[in-house]
Amino acid sequence: MRETTGERWGRRVVLTLLALFVLTPLYVMVTSAAKPLQDVQDSFTWWPSRPTAQAFVDMWSTVPLGRYLVNSLLVSSVAAVFSVTVAIFAAFAVSRYRFRGRGLFSVTVLSTQMFPGILFLLPLFLIYVNIGTATGIELYASRTGLIVTYLTFSLPFSIWMLVGYFDSIPRGLDEAAQVDGAGPLRTLFQVVLPAAVPGVVAVTVYAFMTAWGEVLFASVMTDESSRTLAVGLQGYSTQFNVYWNQIMAASLVVSVPVVAGFLVLQRYFVAGLTAGAVK
């Protein structure tokens, strides 16, 4: 069906408005980061009267941004790797084998997504404190404890997504590998996983982003040494002043790893979003 002139212009107008809606906040962030603090606190202007990059220098000394960045990268990466690794084995078992309790396991995994995260805050806090008291293993106010916390949220959803991806891969590939003498692990690593790369990448990105932008648990389960970026950015708001230009500059800088990673993995991520949609 050929597109009419009215439909073409209507599509252009809608796309233009959506682009403005998305890009305007980003433009305000960039211009605010390029303004002195006094200009940001004065009346709003669309362009800085005295462009400067001083905020990008001062943001590293106002708060220990480098430490927060390392903590976020470490916690998010380790949580994503562990989550996807465990989810691959669990999803492969659920997808390829029939065993007693399989349906109950699948429903239980999916039902964990129905509960709000704040419901687990106090129980996890008490568990970590008691473990530290009884064994000396410090999970509270540590990066290890934060990683374990994020696994409780990303792992169930990762399993559920990967089951759908694995189900979309023809079982005939498994049977052909078994004819050639391949065992379950060899079938998983040499047959199923190569075909499920887009799905695995999509799940990895999800697990990483879940940990990267989480605020609630990071604000309670960390101290100054283990704090992440999502919480550390609050340090630019002090009792006497709010360094808006540094907040904008820091927000732009900490977005670089996420944006760069997404651009590199974009083709896998887009393919993975629909990899398990059709069986």
Tab-separated table of N, CA and C in Angstrom, residues 79-92 94 105 109-110 112-113 150-166 199-210:
chain	number	residue	atom	x	y	z
A	79	ALA	N	27.515	-8.743	38.611
A	79	ALA	CA	26.129	-9.183	38.758
A	79	ALA	C	25.568	-9.677	37.429
A	80	ALA	N	25.882	-8.980	36.333
A	80	ALA	CA	25.383	-9.401	35.025
A	80	ALA	C	25.995	-10.730	34.603
A	81	VAL	N	27.304	-10.895	34.804
A	81	VAL	CA	27.978	-12.137	34.404
A	81	VAL	C	27.445	-13.325	35.196
A	82	PHE	N	27.345	-13.190	36.514
A	82	PHE	CA	26.840	-14.281	37.344
A	82	PHE	C	25.390	-14.598	36.994
A	83	SER	N	24.592	-13.564	36.804
A	83	SER	CA	23.178	-13.760	36.505
A	83	SER	C	22.998	-14.519	35.196
A	84	VAL	N	23.705	-14.103	34.158
A	84	VAL	CA	23.559	-14.745	32.857
A	84	VAL	C	24.134	-16.159	32.880
A	85	THR	N	25.254	-16.354	33.573
A	85	THR	CA	25.865	-17.686	33.633
A	85	THR	C	24.924	-18.701	34.279
A	86	VAL	N	24.372	-18.351	35.432
A	86	VAL	CA	23.440	-19.254	36.106
A	86	VAL	C	22.165	-19.418	35.285
A	87	ALA	N	21.686	-18.330	34.692
A	87	ALA	CA	20.445	-18.383	33.919
A	87	ALA	C	20.575	-19.278	32.694
A	88	ILE	N	21.753	-19.323	32.085
A	88	ILE	CA	21.946	-20.167	30.897
A	88	ILE	C	21.720	-21.641	31.243
A	89	PHE	N	22.332	-22.098	32.329
A	89	PHE	CA	22.177	-23.502	32.712
A	89	PHE	C	20.746	-23.801	33.143
A	90	ALA	N	20.152	-22.902	33.933
A	90	ALA	CA	18.788	-23.133	34.403
A	90	ALA	C	17.806	-23.112	33.238
A	91	ALA	N	17.947	-22.149	32.336
A	91	ALA	CA	17.025	-22.052	31.206
A	91	ALA	C	17.183	-23.233	30.255
A	92	PHE	N	18.404	-23.704	30.073
A	92	PHE	CA	18.628	-24.867	29.205
A	92	PHE	C	17.935	-26.103	29.775
A	94	VAL	N	15.293	-26.152	31.821
A	94	VAL	CA	13.839	-25.986	31.725
A	94	VAL	C	13.358	-26.139	30.291
A	105	PHE	N	8.522	-24.685	39.054
A	105	PHE	CA	9.738	-23.864	39.028
A	105	PHE	C	9.563	-22.661	38.106
A	109	VAL	N	9.627	-18.769	39.360
A	109	VAL	CA	10.592	-17.806	38.820
A	109	VAL	C	9.875	-16.573	38.295
A	110	LEU	N	8.797	-16.773	37.564
A	110	LEU	CA	8.075	-15.637	36.985
A	110	LEU	C	7.330	-14.839	38.052
A	112	THR	N	8.194	-14.114	41.006
A	112	THR	CA	9.050	-13.218	41.790
A	112	THR	C	9.047	-11.798	41.242
A	113	GLN	N	8.685	-11.638	39.969
A	113	GLN	CA	8.658	-10.313	39.367
A	113	GLN	C	7.415	-9.529	39.773
A	150	TYR	N	21.500	-7.740	43.822
A	150	TYR	CA	21.050	-7.554	42.443
A	150	TYR	C	20.766	-8.881	41.745
A	151	LEU	N	21.446	-9.940	42.157
A	151	LEU	CA	21.165	-11.254	41.580
A	151	LEU	C	19.747	-11.712	41.894
A	152	THR	N	19.233	-11.325	43.058
A	152	THR	CA	17.887	-11.754	43.437
A	152	THR	C	16.823	-11.159	42.517
A	153	PHE	N	17.161	-10.075	41.815
A	153	PHE	CA	16.190	-9.450	40.914
A	153	PHE	C	16.446	-9.806	39.453
A	154	SER	N	17.693	-9.785	39.040
A	154	SER	CA	17.997	-10.018	37.628
A	154	SER	C	17.969	-11.493	37.249
A	155	LEU	N	18.312	-12.391	38.186
A	155	LEU	CA	18.394	-13.818	37.846
A	155	LEU	C	17.044	-14.416	37.444
A	156	PRO	N	15.952	-14.219	38.203
A	156	PRO	CA	14.672	-14.818	37.776
A	156	PRO	C	14.219	-14.340	36.401
A	157	PHE	N	14.338	-13.052	36.143
A	157	PHE	CA	13.912	-12.531	34.847
A	157	PHE	C	14.824	-13.034	33.731
A	158	SER	N	16.114	-13.164	34.009
A	158	SER	CA	17.053	-13.678	33.012
A	158	SER	C	16.710	-15.116	32.644
A	159	ILE	N	16.380	-15.932	33.643
A	159	ILE	CA	15.998	-17.319	33.374
A	159	ILE	C	14.749	-17.360	32.503
A	160	TRP	N	13.764	-16.569	32.868
A	160	TRP	CA	12.503	-16.566	32.128
A	160	TRP	C	12.710	-16.134	30.671
A	161	MET	N	13.529	-15.126	30.440
A	161	MET	CA	13.781	-14.671	29.074
A	161	MET	C	14.553	-15.713	28.270
A	162	LEU	N	15.571	-16.317	28.882
A	162	LEU	CA	16.388	-17.274	28.149
A	162	LEU	C	15.621	-18.551	27.826
A	163	VAL	N	14.671	-18.933	28.662
A	163	VAL	CA	13.838	-20.093	28.339
A	163	VAL	C	13.105	-19.856	27.014
A	164	GLY	N	12.583	-18.656	26.841
A	164	GLY	CA	11.913	-18.326	25.582
A	164	GLY	C	12.855	-18.360	24.401
A	165	TYR	N	14.090	-17.859	24.581
A	165	TYR	CA	15.063	-17.880	23.494
A	165	TYR	C	15.462	-19.299	23.133
A	166	PHE	N	15.709	-20.132	24.151
A	166	PHE	CA	16.113	-21.515	23.895
A	166	PHE	C	14.978	-22.315	23.264
A	199	GLY	N	19.947	-13.404	22.095
A	199	GLY	CA	19.174	-13.461	23.330
A	199	GLY	C	20.034	-13.317	24.557
A	200	VAL	N	21.196	-13.956	24.564
A	200	VAL	CA	22.109	-13.863	25.702
A	200	VAL	C	22.599	-12.430	25.872
A	201	VAL	N	22.897	-11.760	24.770
A	201	VAL	CA	23.344	-10.363	24.841
A	201	VAL	C	22.231	-9.476	25.389
A	202	ALA	N	21.005	-9.684	24.937
A	202	ALA	CA	19.879	-8.887	25.424
A	202	ALA	C	19.692	-9.065	26.925
A	203	VAL	N	19.800	-10.299	27.403
A	203	VAL	CA	19.650	-10.569	28.827
A	203	VAL	C	20.813	-9.955	29.611
A	204	THR	N	22.011	-10.022	29.065
A	204	THR	CA	23.175	-9.426	29.734
A	204	THR	C	23.013	-7.920	29.878
A	205	VAL	N	22.548	-7.263	28.813
A	205	VAL	CA	22.324	-5.815	28.867
A	205	VAL	C	21.266	-5.481	29.910
A	206	TYR	N	20.209	-6.277	29.950
A	206	TYR	CA	19.160	-6.046	30.948
A	206	TYR	C	19.720	-6.174	32.364
A	207	ALA	N	20.474	-7.244	32.624
A	207	ALA	CA	21.024	-7.461	33.961
A	207	ALA	C	21.985	-6.344	34.345
A	208	PHE	N	22.790	-5.891	33.396
A	208	PHE	CA	23.741	-4.805	33.672
A	208	PHE	C	23.005	-3.510	33.978
A	209	MET	N	22.001	-3.176	33.177
A	209	MET	CA	21.280	-1.926	33.370
A	209	MET	C	20.480	-1.939	34.664
A	210	THR	N	19.959	-3.101	35.049
A	210	THR	CA	19.224	-3.201	36.306
A	210	THR	C	20.105	-2.810	37.478
